[in-house]
């Protein structure tokens, strides 16, 4: 069922090979040019004081909260550092990688669009951070009745969206600056929440942009998941200064309710990505021959089990049922 969405399909070979190199280059420049901001001593989500060092990636320290398991860059990068980062070559690299995996990424949205259709049949949708329009293409292919407004900070992405979709409205700019004269039935934000230093401002703005009972749906990594439990400090998404806040399926509810949203559901829909990602990484460890024979046999057998589509699908279903896959779709209502 979900096996058609695999890690290798959505992350192109070029991306997998170059990401760390590109990240190191840009991180080195940031550390030279910009000084650090002040470290925080309270968890940004649950306000606990029990903060401990977790890992250092690309020269940025990441801490973890003992109480809610929130993982965050501490200190957070400065606004100047982030401006530099998002206007660096890395952004072009990312856009190219999205272009290259455009078709493969559309199925990621299939279930999300089903959910949207069930919740909101008609009205206007505001999609924040549309990038090159993979989600919008998904909506179009599902013959959506929703009127679409797209919003993105990147001018090139906006121009492309305007050319490709004549019947949608495109706003070039920051969602925080959108006028609140028009309100929306639904607002979406895909794989962006982890990039936001202060979610408070964004959540308040979204609340103001929604009609009464309006729905806000977003996706972000879920660190209380199969892939995170196994990969832990080696997880590919430990990517500061881009990823600054890494939530989990429990603490995200706390954050949402504190900002006056009702939590309708937190779903994890793409477990096949967890399984194919972990399998790939474990294959790599086994191939290095650094483990003893019994452990190696055990892993090989587990890997062979995962090759069986029946077993693959049942584990994927289990993870989806338990909400333990690595990307969560959070459904909130005003
Ligand atoms: Zn916490």
Tab-separated table of C-alpha atoms and ligand atoms in Angstrom:
chain	number	residue	atom	x	y	z
A	1	UNK	CA	0.000	0.000	0.000
A	2	UNK	CA	2.522	2.605	1.077
A	3	UNK	CA	5.499	0.792	-0.314
A	4	UNK	CA	5.431	2.885	-3.468
A	5	UNK	CA	6.700	5.910	-1.494
A	6	UNK	CA	10.277	5.024	-0.649
A	7	UNK	CA	13.092	7.042	0.858
A	8	UNK	CA	15.206	6.767	-2.287
A	9	UNK	CA	12.374	8.054	-4.451
A	10	UNK	CA	11.698	11.229	-2.511
A	11	UNK	CA	15.346	11.935	-1.698
A	12	UNK	CA	17.259	11.957	-4.961
A	13	UNK	CA	20.697	10.333	-5.110
A	14	UNK	CA	22.255	13.734	-5.749
A	15	UNK	CA	20.631	15.130	-2.596
A	16	UNK	CA	21.796	12.225	-0.455
A	17	UNK	CA	25.353	12.608	-1.693
A	18	UNK	CA	25.633	16.377	-1.485
A	19	UNK	CA	23.491	17.449	1.466
A	20	UNK	CA	26.150	17.070	4.175
A	21	UNK	CA	28.835	18.720	2.051
A	22	UNK	CA	26.600	21.701	1.188
A	23	UNK	CA	25.429	22.021	4.796
A	24	UNK	CA	29.007	22.028	6.094
A	25	UNK	CA	29.976	24.739	3.616
A	26	UNK	CA	27.149	27.084	4.521
A	27	UNK	CA	27.420	26.352	8.267
A	28	UNK	CA	31.119	27.214	8.233
A	29	UNK	CA	30.365	30.586	6.642
A	30	UNK	CA	27.633	31.280	9.193
A	31	UNK	CA	29.932	30.508	12.135
A	32	UNK	CA	32.558	32.883	10.711
A	33	UNK	CA	30.156	35.743	9.975
A	34	UNK	CA	27.583	35.695	12.767
A	35	UNK	CA	27.887	35.519	16.523
A	36	UNK	CA	25.678	33.324	18.639
A	37	UNK	CA	22.526	34.552	20.347
A	38	UNK	CA	21.832	33.863	23.996
A	39	UNK	CA	21.189	30.296	25.103
A	40	UNK	CA	17.695	29.581	26.453
A	41	UNK	CA	17.199	27.776	29.745
A	42	UNK	CA	13.523	26.876	29.440
A	43	UNK	CA	11.991	24.369	27.042
A	44	UNK	CA	10.255	26.323	24.245
A	45	UNK	CA	7.324	23.873	24.342
A	46	UNK	CA	6.633	22.700	27.919
A	47	UNK	CA	8.629	25.421	29.747
A	48	UNK	CA	10.540	22.846	31.805
A	49	UNK	CA	14.009	23.809	33.070
A	50	UNK	CA	15.348	20.291	32.535
A	51	UNK	CA	17.312	20.975	29.365
A	52	UNK	CA	20.316	18.830	28.449
A	53	UNK	CA	22.825	18.774	25.640
A	54	UNK	CA	21.746	16.312	22.939
A	55	UNK	CA	24.058	16.556	19.938
A	56	UNK	CA	26.203	18.956	17.917
A	57	UNK	CA	25.506	19.120	14.184
A	58	UNK	CA	27.282	21.394	11.716
A	59	UNK	CA	28.743	23.325	14.653
A	60	UNK	CA	25.316	24.047	16.203
A	61	UNK	CA	24.409	22.686	19.634
A	62	UNK	CA	21.089	20.951	19.958
A	63	UNK	CA	19.479	20.389	23.351
A	64	UNK	CA	16.689	18.088	24.465
A	65	UNK	CA	14.050	18.615	27.116
A	66	UNK	CA	13.886	15.805	29.695
A	67	UNK	CA	10.185	16.371	30.269
A	68	UNK	CA	8.653	16.579	26.771
A	69	UNK	CA	11.595	15.336	24.650
A	70	UNK	CA	11.614	18.469	22.531
A	71	UNK	CA	14.831	18.811	20.511
A	72	UNK	CA	15.948	22.319	19.578
A	73	UNK	CA	18.925	24.353	18.451
A	74	UNK	CA	20.307	26.127	21.517
A	75	UNK	CA	21.152	28.922	21.170
A	76	UNK	CA	18.713	29.550	18.317
A	77	UNK	CA	20.364	31.036	15.214
A	78	UNK	CA	20.078	34.823	14.867
A	79	UNK	CA	17.738	36.403	12.311
A	80	UNK	CA	20.750	37.558	10.257
A	81	UNK	CA	22.239	34.078	10.225
A	82	UNK	CA	18.937	32.632	9.063
A	83	UNK	CA	18.558	35.256	6.319
A	84	UNK	CA	21.991	34.319	5.099
A	85	UNK	CA	21.196	30.606	5.242
A	86	UNK	CA	17.914	30.858	3.317
A	87	UNK	CA	19.504	32.987	0.598
A	88	UNK	CA	22.554	30.772	0.203
A	89	UNK	CA	23.247	28.253	-2.577
A	90	UNK	CA	21.591	25.655	-0.410
A	91	UNK	CA	18.160	27.047	-1.314
A	92	UNK	CA	18.864	26.606	-5.028
A	93	UNK	CA	20.108	23.097	-4.309
A	94	UNK	CA	16.871	22.369	-2.434
A	95	UNK	CA	14.646	23.767	-5.200
A	96	UNK	CA	16.446	21.622	-7.759
A	97	UNK	CA	15.993	18.582	-5.580
A	98	UNK	CA	12.259	19.322	-5.280
A	99	UNK	CA	12.019	19.701	-9.073
A	100	UNK	CA	13.840	16.380	-9.552
A	101	UNK	CA	11.527	14.520	-7.163
A	102	UNK	CA	8.295	16.412	-8.063
A	103	UNK	CA	6.309	13.404	-9.358
A	104	UNK	CA	7.558	11.053	-6.632
A	105	UNK	CA	6.470	13.508	-3.939
A	106	UNK	CA	2.868	13.937	-5.086
A	107	UNK	CA	1.698	10.614	-3.499
A	108	UNK	CA	2.838	11.925	-0.090
A	109	UNK	CA	-0.141	14.284	-0.297
A	110	UNK	CA	-2.790	11.767	-1.401
A	111	UNK	CA	-4.023	10.906	2.101
A	112	UNK	CA	-3.642	14.485	3.293
A	113	UNK	CA	-5.908	15.651	0.473
A	114	UNK	CA	-8.467	12.953	1.337
A	115	UNK	CA	-8.519	14.317	4.889
A	116	UNK	CA	-8.921	17.883	3.637
A	117	UNK	CA	-11.795	16.869	1.351
A	118	UNK	CA	-13.562	15.177	4.248
A	119	UNK	CA	-13.094	18.136	6.590
A	120	UNK	CA	-13.720	21.023	4.188
A	121	UNK	CA	-15.631	20.479	0.971
A	122	UNK	CA	-15.556	24.012	-0.353
A	123	UNK	CA	-14.192	27.436	0.458
A	124	UNK	CA	-10.724	28.919	0.229
A	125	UNK	CA	-7.458	27.256	1.165
A	126	UNK	CA	-4.314	29.205	1.994
A	127	UNK	CA	-1.201	27.124	1.415
A	128	UNK	CA	1.795	28.645	3.178
A	129	UNK	CA	5.268	27.879	1.796
A	130	UNK	CA	3.975	26.391	-1.467
A	131	UNK	CA	7.483	26.212	-2.944
A	132	UNK	CA	7.237	24.806	-6.476
A	133	UNK	CA	3.657	23.596	-5.950
A	134	UNK	CA	3.817	19.831	-5.342
A	135	UNK	CA	0.814	19.976	-2.991
A	136	UNK	CA	-1.093	22.287	-5.343
A	137	UNK	CA	-0.538	19.845	-8.191
A	138	UNK	CA	-1.917	17.115	-5.902
A	139	UNK	CA	-5.037	19.223	-5.195
A	140	UNK	CA	-5.533	19.855	-8.916
A	141	UNK	CA	-5.202	16.186	-9.821
A	142	UNK	CA	-7.828	15.397	-7.186
A	143	UNK	CA	-10.183	17.929	-8.830
A	144	UNK	CA	-10.412	20.080	-5.729
A	145	UNK	CA	-13.364	22.432	-5.392
A	146	UNK	CA	-11.359	24.674	-3.067
A	147	UNK	CA	-10.258	28.104	-4.198
A	148	UNK	CA	-6.477	28.160	-3.822
A	149	UNK	CA	-4.264	30.934	-2.460
A	150	UNK	CA	-0.531	30.139	-2.394
A	151	UNK	CA	2.053	32.064	-0.395
A	152	UNK	CA	5.833	31.790	-0.533
A	153	UNK	CA	8.873	33.879	0.417
A	154	UNK	CA	10.798	32.830	-2.675
A	155	UNK	CA	10.161	35.014	-5.732
A	156	UNK	CA	11.188	32.369	-8.276
A	157	UNK	CA	8.764	29.831	-6.804
A	158	UNK	CA	5.947	32.417	-6.946
A	159	UNK	CA	6.629	33.228	-10.607
A	160	UNK	CA	6.573	29.537	-11.476
A	161	UNK	CA	3.304	28.993	-9.638
A	162	UNK	CA	1.694	31.959	-11.444
A	163	UNK	CA	2.760	30.636	-14.824
A	164	UNK	CA	1.668	27.084	-14.167
A	165	UNK	CA	-1.682	27.732	-12.455
A	166	UNK	CA	-3.625	30.638	-13.936
A	167	UNK	CA	-6.621	30.221	-11.620
A	168	UNK	CA	-4.867	30.471	-8.267
A	169	UNK	CA	-3.872	33.559	-6.308
A	170	UNK	CA	-0.173	33.796	-5.468
A	171	UNK	CA	1.136	35.975	-2.661
A	172	UNK	CA	4.876	36.647	-2.645
A	173	UNK	CA	5.886	37.378	0.939
A	174	UNK	CA	5.730	36.458	4.578
A	175	UNK	CA	2.523	34.889	5.905
A	176	UNK	CA	2.922	37.041	9.039
A	177	UNK	CA	2.295	40.108	6.874
A	178	UNK	CA	-0.818	38.899	5.024
A	179	UNK	CA	-3.788	41.236	5.564
A	180	UNK	CA	-6.517	39.789	7.713
A	181	UNK	CA	-9.388	41.182	5.625
A	182	UNK	CA	-9.962	37.829	3.923
A	183	UNK	CA	-10.351	34.773	6.141
A	184	UNK	CA	-9.827	31.162	5.148
A	185	UNK	CA	-11.674	27.888	5.702
A	186	UNK	CA	-8.385	26.026	5.766
A	187	UNK	CA	-4.679	26.835	6.015
A	188	UNK	CA	-1.922	24.329	5.210
A	189	UNK	CA	1.826	24.398	5.917
A	190	UNK	CA	3.901	21.413	4.833
A	191	UNK	CA	7.297	20.511	6.329
A	192	UNK	CA	8.050	24.050	7.443
A	193	UNK	CA	7.078	24.136	11.124
A	194	UNK	CA	10.458	22.692	12.172
A	195	UNK	CA	12.174	25.694	10.563
A	196	UNK	CA	10.336	28.270	12.674
A	197	UNK	CA	12.255	29.718	15.636
A	198	UNK	CA	9.209	31.164	17.376
A	199	UNK	CA	5.978	29.288	16.589
A	200	UNK	CA	3.993	31.693	18.827
A	201	UNK	CA	3.754	34.484	16.237
A	202	UNK	CA	2.856	32.089	13.452
A	203	UNK	CA	0.141	30.271	15.409
A	204	UNK	CA	-1.404	33.593	16.478
A	205	UNK	CA	-1.383	34.810	12.877
A	206	UNK	CA	-2.934	31.568	11.577
A	207	UNK	CA	-5.675	31.838	14.193
A	208	UNK	CA	-6.465	35.369	12.967
A	209	UNK	CA	-6.499	34.276	9.310
A	210	UNK	CA	-8.939	31.406	9.899
A	211	UNK	CA	-12.730	31.660	9.815
A	212	UNK	CA	-14.523	30.408	12.951
A	213	UNK	CA	-14.103	26.596	13.070
A	214	UNK	CA	-11.454	26.924	10.360
A	215	UNK	CA	-8.827	24.196	10.157
A	216	UNK	CA	-5.035	24.449	10.218
A	217	UNK	CA	-3.168	21.369	8.963
A	218	UNK	CA	0.604	21.109	8.981
A	219	UNK	CA	3.269	18.420	8.825
A	220	UNK	CA	6.569	18.229	10.673
A	221	UNK	CA	8.970	15.488	11.835
A	222	UNK	CA	7.763	13.296	14.720
A	223	UNK	CA	10.749	12.390	16.881
A	224	UNK	CA	8.674	9.847	18.876
A	225	UNK	CA	8.797	7.468	15.939
A	226	UNK	CA	10.308	4.301	14.524
A	227	UNK	CA	12.940	6.051	12.427
A	228	UNK	CA	13.957	8.464	15.188
A	229	UNK	CA	14.142	5.785	17.877
A	230	UNK	CA	16.573	3.851	15.690
A	231	UNK	CA	18.563	6.642	14.042
A	232	UNK	CA	18.547	8.953	17.097
A	233	UNK	CA	21.617	11.259	16.979
A	234	UNK	CA	22.431	10.153	13.438
A	235	UNK	CA	19.005	11.102	12.066
A	236	UNK	CA	19.253	12.883	8.720
A	237	UNK	CA	16.804	15.569	9.848
A	238	UNK	CA	19.079	16.911	12.558
A	239	UNK	CA	19.751	19.849	10.268
A	240	UNK	CA	20.452	23.116	12.082
A	241	UNK	CA	20.267	26.019	11.375
A	242	UNK	CA	17.374	25.000	9.068
A	243	UNK	CA	15.625	22.641	11.465
A	244	UNK	CA	15.522	24.508	14.761
A	245	UNK	CA	12.565	22.869	16.564
A	246	UNK	CA	11.908	19.135	16.382
A	247	UNK	CA	8.615	18.187	18.008
A	248	UNK	CA	6.920	14.875	18.749
A	249	UNK	CA	3.331	13.629	18.559
A	250	UNK	CA	2.733	14.437	22.239
A	251	UNK	CA	4.361	17.799	22.847
A	252	UNK	CA	2.884	19.277	19.653
A	253	UNK	CA	-0.581	18.944	21.276
A	254	UNK	CA	0.646	20.907	24.273
A	255	UNK	CA	1.903	23.699	22.032
A	256	UNK	CA	-1.339	23.807	20.012
A	257	UNK	CA	-3.671	23.961	23.011
A	258	UNK	CA	-1.556	26.669	24.638
A	259	UNK	CA	-2.201	28.731	21.509
A	260	UNK	CA	-5.975	28.227	21.682
A	261	UNK	CA	-6.359	25.566	19.013
A	262	UNK	CA	-8.431	22.415	19.391
A	263	UNK	CA	-6.460	19.335	18.425
A	264	UNK	CA	-8.608	17.264	16.048
A	265	UNK	CA	-5.946	14.646	15.374
A	266	UNK	CA	-2.238	13.941	14.990
A	267	UNK	CA	-1.624	11.337	12.285
A	268	UNK	CA	1.525	9.734	10.918
A	269	UNK	CA	0.729	8.645	7.384
A	270	UNK	CA	3.934	7.722	5.568
A	271	UNK	CA	5.457	4.797	7.468
A	272	UNK	CA	6.983	3.354	4.288
A	273	UNK	CA	9.463	6.227	4.418
A	274	UNK	CA	10.549	5.192	7.927
A	275	UNK	CA	11.061	1.576	6.915
A	276	UNK	CA	12.968	2.271	3.708
A	277	UNK	CA	15.139	4.934	5.366
A	278	UNK	CA	16.112	2.745	8.329
A	279	UNK	CA	16.662	-0.316	6.131
A	280	UNK	CA	18.994	1.651	3.897
A	281	UNK	CA	21.039	2.965	6.838
A	282	UNK	CA	21.285	-0.458	8.520
A	283	UNK	CA	22.412	-2.039	5.223
A	284	UNK	CA	25.236	0.460	5.221
A	285	UNK	CA	26.342	-0.450	8.765
A	286	UNK	CA	26.227	-4.189	7.988
A	287	UNK	CA	28.257	-3.682	4.807
A	288	UNK	CA	31.077	-2.144	6.869
A	289	UNK	CA	31.483	-5.474	8.697
A	290	UNK	CA	32.029	-3.856	12.069
A	291	UNK	CA	29.583	-6.047	13.984
A	292	UNK	CA	29.849	-9.623	15.211
A	293	UNK	CA	28.464	-12.558	13.266
A	294	UNK	CA	25.332	-13.196	15.347
A	295	UNK	CA	24.281	-9.579	15.303
A	296	UNK	CA	24.996	-9.441	11.610
A	297	UNK	CA	22.857	-12.577	11.027
A	298	UNK	CA	20.056	-11.118	13.082
A	299	UNK	CA	20.085	-7.868	11.143
A	300	UNK	CA	20.290	-9.641	7.806
A	301	UNK	CA	17.272	-11.727	8.713
A	302	UNK	CA	15.290	-8.665	9.800
A	303	UNK	CA	16.271	-6.924	6.594
A	304	UNK	CA	15.118	-9.936	4.568
A	305	UNK	CA	11.776	-9.857	6.401
A	306	UNK	CA	11.346	-6.250	5.377
A	307	UNK	CA	11.841	-7.292	1.745
A	308	UNK	CA	8.611	-9.249	2.026
A	309	UNK	CA	5.759	-6.925	0.972
A	310	UNK	CA	3.281	-8.544	3.377
A	311	UNK	CA	5.527	-7.975	6.379
A	312	UNK	CA	6.561	-4.533	5.173
A	313	UNK	CA	2.916	-3.517	4.832
A	314	UNK	CA	1.891	-4.898	8.201
A	315	UNK	CA	4.682	-3.082	10.025
A	316	UNK	CA	3.818	0.097	8.122
A	317	UNK	CA	0.144	-0.308	9.097
A	318	UNK	CA	1.117	-0.888	12.708
A	319	UNK	CA	3.224	2.292	12.771
A	320	UNK	CA	0.419	4.299	11.189
A	321	UNK	CA	-2.085	2.885	13.693
A	322	UNK	CA	0.213	3.686	16.645
A	323	UNK	CA	1.085	7.085	15.137
A	324	UNK	CA	4.743	6.147	15.276
A	325	UNK	CA	5.933	7.083	11.808
A	326	UNK	CA	8.483	9.857	11.422
A	327	UNK	CA	6.381	12.584	9.856
A	328	UNK	CA	3.222	13.812	11.547
A	329	UNK	CA	0.208	15.587	10.123
A	330	UNK	CA	-1.276	17.790	12.807
A	331	UNK	CA	-4.925	18.773	12.383
A	332	UNK	CA	-6.034	21.760	14.453
A	333	UNK	CA	-9.282	23.682	14.577
A	334	UNK	CA	-9.957	27.271	15.571
B	1	LIG	ZN1	9.797	20.368	27.203
